[in-house]
Amino acid sequence: MKVLVIGANGQVGQQVVNMLHAHERHTVRAMVRKQEQLEAFQKKGIEAVLADLEGTVDEIAEAAKGCDAIVFSAGSGGHTGADKTLLVDLDGAVKAMEAAEKVGIKRFVMVSSFQAHNRENWPENLKPYYVAKHYADRMLMNSGLNYTIIRPGYLRNEKGTGLVTIAENLNGGSIPREDVARTIVQSLDEPNTYKKAFDLMSGDTEIAEALKSLQ
């Protein structure tokens, strides 16, 4: 399938793009905000398109035309102001869903945040970020899209192990960004992840096996 990666210049997004570019079954289009980001992907032979989550639904829909799936890995970051968080993590995500519906894309993989579904576990200093993630996820679950919502724990930069723990509710932990990216890519056409949301941490189970055994 052809996959539009929104947030392609982020740390997880870049890894997702590179994995999809090398994939035998998938192709990729990277959505970025800046011309220099576009050119950096194009120099690597990767299709890229300019569009802004703070722009219009039509702009995002145009970027998504011809794709079969969307991966939403964009984020303002938990330490930006609440205004930017609302514009990107909530409204930007909803615009991406509306764009998918507008051009007939059904498959939508959302990168959320650990325990975004559980208000009792939100860190006090990150509440606006978690509010945005929570309601974006709820909007996606109530849409007509074939969604998967991935809620990774604390993100680390070391090399991935390919071993994870996946469940609706986990107690906490962390995970390399590389393993988050691998999980996103492997979720795309894994039917057992369709219409499901789950926490994701480092663990001792191969990603493919963990996804197939998800309850």
Coordinates of C-alpha atoms in Angstrom, one line a residue:
M1 CA 0.0 0.0 0.0
K2 CA 1.0 3.6 -0.5
V3 CA 1.4 5.4 2.8
L4 CA 1.3 9.1 3.6
V5 CA 3.4 9.8 6.7
I6 CA 2.3 13.0 8.4
G7 CA 5.0 14.3 10.7
A8 CA 7.6 12.8 8.4
N9 CA 10.4 15.0 9.7
G10 CA 10.0 14.0 13.3
Q11 CA 12.3 11.5 15.0
V12 CA 9.8 8.6 14.7
G13 CA 8.4 9.8 11.4
Q14 CA 11.8 9.8 9.7
Q15 CA 12.4 6.2 10.7
V16 CA 8.9 5.2 9.5
V17 CA 9.6 6.9 6.1
N18 CA 12.9 5.2 5.7
M19 CA 11.5 1.8 6.6
L20 CA 8.6 2.2 4.2
H21 CA 10.9 3.4 1.5
A22 CA 12.9 0.1 1.8
H23 CA 9.8 -2.1 2.2
E24 CA 8.9 -4.7 -0.3
R25 CA 5.1 -4.3 -0.1
H26 CA 4.7 -0.6 0.7
T27 CA 5.6 2.7 -0.8
V28 CA 5.7 6.1 1.0
R29 CA 5.0 9.8 0.6
A30 CA 6.5 12.1 3.2
M31 CA 4.4 15.1 4.2
V32 CA 6.5 18.0 5.6
R33 CA 6.1 21.7 6.2
K34 CA 9.3 23.2 4.9
Q35 CA 11.0 23.3 1.5
E36 CA 14.3 22.2 2.9
Q37 CA 12.7 19.1 4.5
L38 CA 11.1 18.3 1.2
E39 CA 14.4 18.5 -0.7
A40 CA 16.2 16.4 1.9
F41 CA 13.7 13.5 1.3
Q42 CA 13.8 14.0 -2.4
K43 CA 17.6 13.7 -2.4
K44 CA 17.2 10.3 -0.9
G45 CA 14.8 9.3 -3.7
I46 CA 11.7 9.6 -1.4
E47 CA 8.5 11.1 -2.7
A48 CA 7.6 14.2 -0.5
V49 CA 4.9 16.8 -0.5
L50 CA 4.5 20.2 1.3
A51 CA 1.4 20.6 3.5
D52 CA 0.8 22.2 6.9
L53 CA -1.5 20.8 9.6
E54 CA -2.4 24.4 10.5
G55 CA -3.6 24.8 6.9
T56 CA -6.8 23.6 5.4
V57 CA -8.3 20.1 5.2
D58 CA -8.2 20.5 1.4
E59 CA -4.4 21.1 1.5
I60 CA -3.9 17.9 3.5
A61 CA -6.3 16.0 1.3
E62 CA -4.4 17.1 -1.8
A63 CA -1.2 15.7 -0.2
A64 CA -3.0 12.4 0.6
K65 CA -4.4 11.8 -2.9
G66 CA -3.4 8.5 -4.3
C67 CA -2.5 7.0 -1.0
D68 CA -4.1 4.0 0.7
A69 CA -3.2 4.8 4.3
I70 CA -2.1 7.6 6.6
V71 CA 0.4 7.4 9.5
F72 CA 0.0 10.3 11.8
S73 CA 3.2 10.8 13.8
A74 CA 3.1 14.6 14.0
G75 CA 3.3 16.3 17.3
S76 CA 4.0 19.7 18.7
G77 CA 5.9 18.1 21.5
G78 CA 4.8 17.9 25.1
H79 CA 6.6 21.1 26.1
T80 CA 5.2 23.6 23.6
G81 CA 2.4 26.0 24.6
A82 CA -1.1 24.7 24.9
D83 CA -2.2 26.7 21.9
K84 CA 0.3 25.0 19.5
T85 CA -0.6 21.6 21.1
L86 CA -4.3 22.2 20.3
L87 CA -3.5 23.3 16.7
V88 CA -1.3 20.3 15.9
D89 CA -2.0 17.4 18.1
L90 CA -5.8 17.8 18.2
D91 CA -7.0 20.0 15.3
G92 CA -4.3 18.9 13.0
A93 CA -5.1 15.2 13.7
V94 CA -8.8 15.8 13.1
K95 CA -8.0 17.6 9.8
A96 CA -5.9 14.6 8.8
M97 CA -8.9 12.3 9.5
E98 CA -11.2 14.6 7.5
A99 CA -8.7 14.6 4.7
A100 CA -8.6 10.8 4.7
E101 CA -12.3 10.6 4.4
K102 CA -12.4 13.3 1.7
V103 CA -10.1 11.3 -0.6
G104 CA -11.4 7.8 0.3
I105 CA -8.5 6.6 2.5
K106 CA -9.7 4.1 5.1
R107 CA -6.6 3.0 6.9
F108 CA -5.2 5.4 9.6
V109 CA -2.5 4.7 12.1
M110 CA -2.2 7.2 14.9
V111 CA 0.9 7.6 17.1
S112 CA -0.5 8.7 20.5
S113 CA 1.0 8.7 23.9
F114 CA 1.2 6.2 26.8
Q115 CA -2.1 6.1 28.8
A116 CA -3.6 8.9 26.8
H117 CA -7.0 7.1 27.2
N118 CA -6.7 7.2 31.0
R119 CA -7.1 10.6 32.6
E120 CA -5.9 9.4 36.0
N121 CA -2.4 8.7 34.7
W122 CA -1.8 12.0 33.0
P123 CA 1.3 13.9 34.2
E124 CA 0.3 17.2 35.7
N125 CA 2.8 19.2 33.7
L126 CA 1.7 17.7 30.4
K127 CA -2.1 17.8 30.8
P128 CA -2.8 20.0 27.7
Y129 CA -0.8 17.6 25.6
Y130 CA -2.6 14.6 26.9
V131 CA -6.0 16.3 26.5
A132 CA -5.2 16.9 22.8
K133 CA -4.0 13.3 22.4
H134 CA -7.0 11.9 24.3
Y135 CA -9.7 13.7 22.2
A136 CA -7.9 13.2 18.9
D137 CA -7.8 9.4 19.6
R138 CA -11.5 9.5 20.6
M139 CA -12.4 11.3 17.4
L140 CA -10.5 8.7 15.4
M141 CA -12.2 5.8 17.2
N142 CA -15.6 7.4 16.5
S143 CA -14.8 8.0 12.8
G144 CA -15.5 5.6 10.0
L145 CA -11.8 5.0 9.5
N146 CA -10.0 1.7 10.0
Y147 CA -7.8 2.9 12.8
T148 CA -4.9 1.6 14.9
I149 CA -3.8 3.8 17.8
I150 CA -0.4 3.2 19.2
R151 CA 0.5 4.7 22.6
P152 CA 4.2 4.3 23.2
G153 CA 6.0 4.9 26.5
Y154 CA 8.9 7.2 27.1
L155 CA 10.9 7.4 23.9
R156 CA 14.6 6.5 23.8
N157 CA 17.1 7.0 21.0
E158 CA 19.2 3.9 21.2
K159 CA 18.9 1.1 18.6
G160 CA 15.8 -1.0 18.7
T161 CA 15.7 -4.6 19.8
G162 CA 12.6 -5.6 17.9
L163 CA 11.2 -6.9 21.2
V164 CA 8.1 -5.3 22.7
T165 CA 5.2 -5.6 25.1
I166 CA 1.8 -4.6 23.8
A167 CA -1.5 -4.4 25.8
E168 CA -4.5 -2.1 26.3
N169 CA -3.0 -1.0 29.6
L170 CA 0.6 -1.2 30.7
N171 CA 2.2 0.0 33.9
G172 CA 4.8 2.2 32.3
G173 CA 8.2 1.9 30.8
S174 CA 10.1 3.1 27.7
I175 CA 10.9 2.1 24.2
P176 CA 13.4 3.0 21.4
R177 CA 12.0 5.2 18.7
E178 CA 13.2 2.6 16.2
D179 CA 10.9 -0.1 17.7
V180 CA 8.0 2.4 17.7
A181 CA 8.6 2.9 13.9
R182 CA 8.8 -0.8 13.3
T183 CA 5.5 -1.4 15.2
I184 CA 3.8 1.3 13.1
V185 CA 5.0 -0.2 9.8
Q186 CA 4.1 -3.8 10.8
S187 CA 0.7 -2.6 12.1
L188 CA -0.3 -1.2 8.7
D189 CA -1.5 -4.5 7.2
E190 CA -1.9 -6.6 10.3
P191 CA -5.6 -7.3 10.6
N192 CA -5.4 -8.0 14.3
T193 CA -4.6 -4.3 14.9
Y194 CA -7.6 -3.0 13.1
K195 CA -9.9 -0.9 15.2
K196 CA -7.7 -1.3 18.2
A197 CA -5.7 0.9 20.6
F198 CA -2.8 -0.2 22.7
D199 CA 0.1 0.8 24.9
L200 CA 3.6 -0.1 23.6
M201 CA 6.8 -0.6 25.6
S202 CA 10.0 -2.5 25.3
G203 CA 9.6 -6.2 26.2
D204 CA 10.5 -9.7 25.2
T205 CA 8.1 -10.5 22.3
E206 CA 8.9 -10.1 18.6
I207 CA 6.8 -7.2 17.2
A208 CA 4.9 -9.4 14.6
E209 CA 4.0 -11.9 17.3
A210 CA 3.0 -9.3 19.8
L211 CA 0.6 -7.7 17.2
K212 CA -0.9 -11.0 16.2
S213 CA -1.6 -11.9 19.8
L214 CA -3.1 -8.5 20.8
Q215 CA -6.4 -9.1 22.5

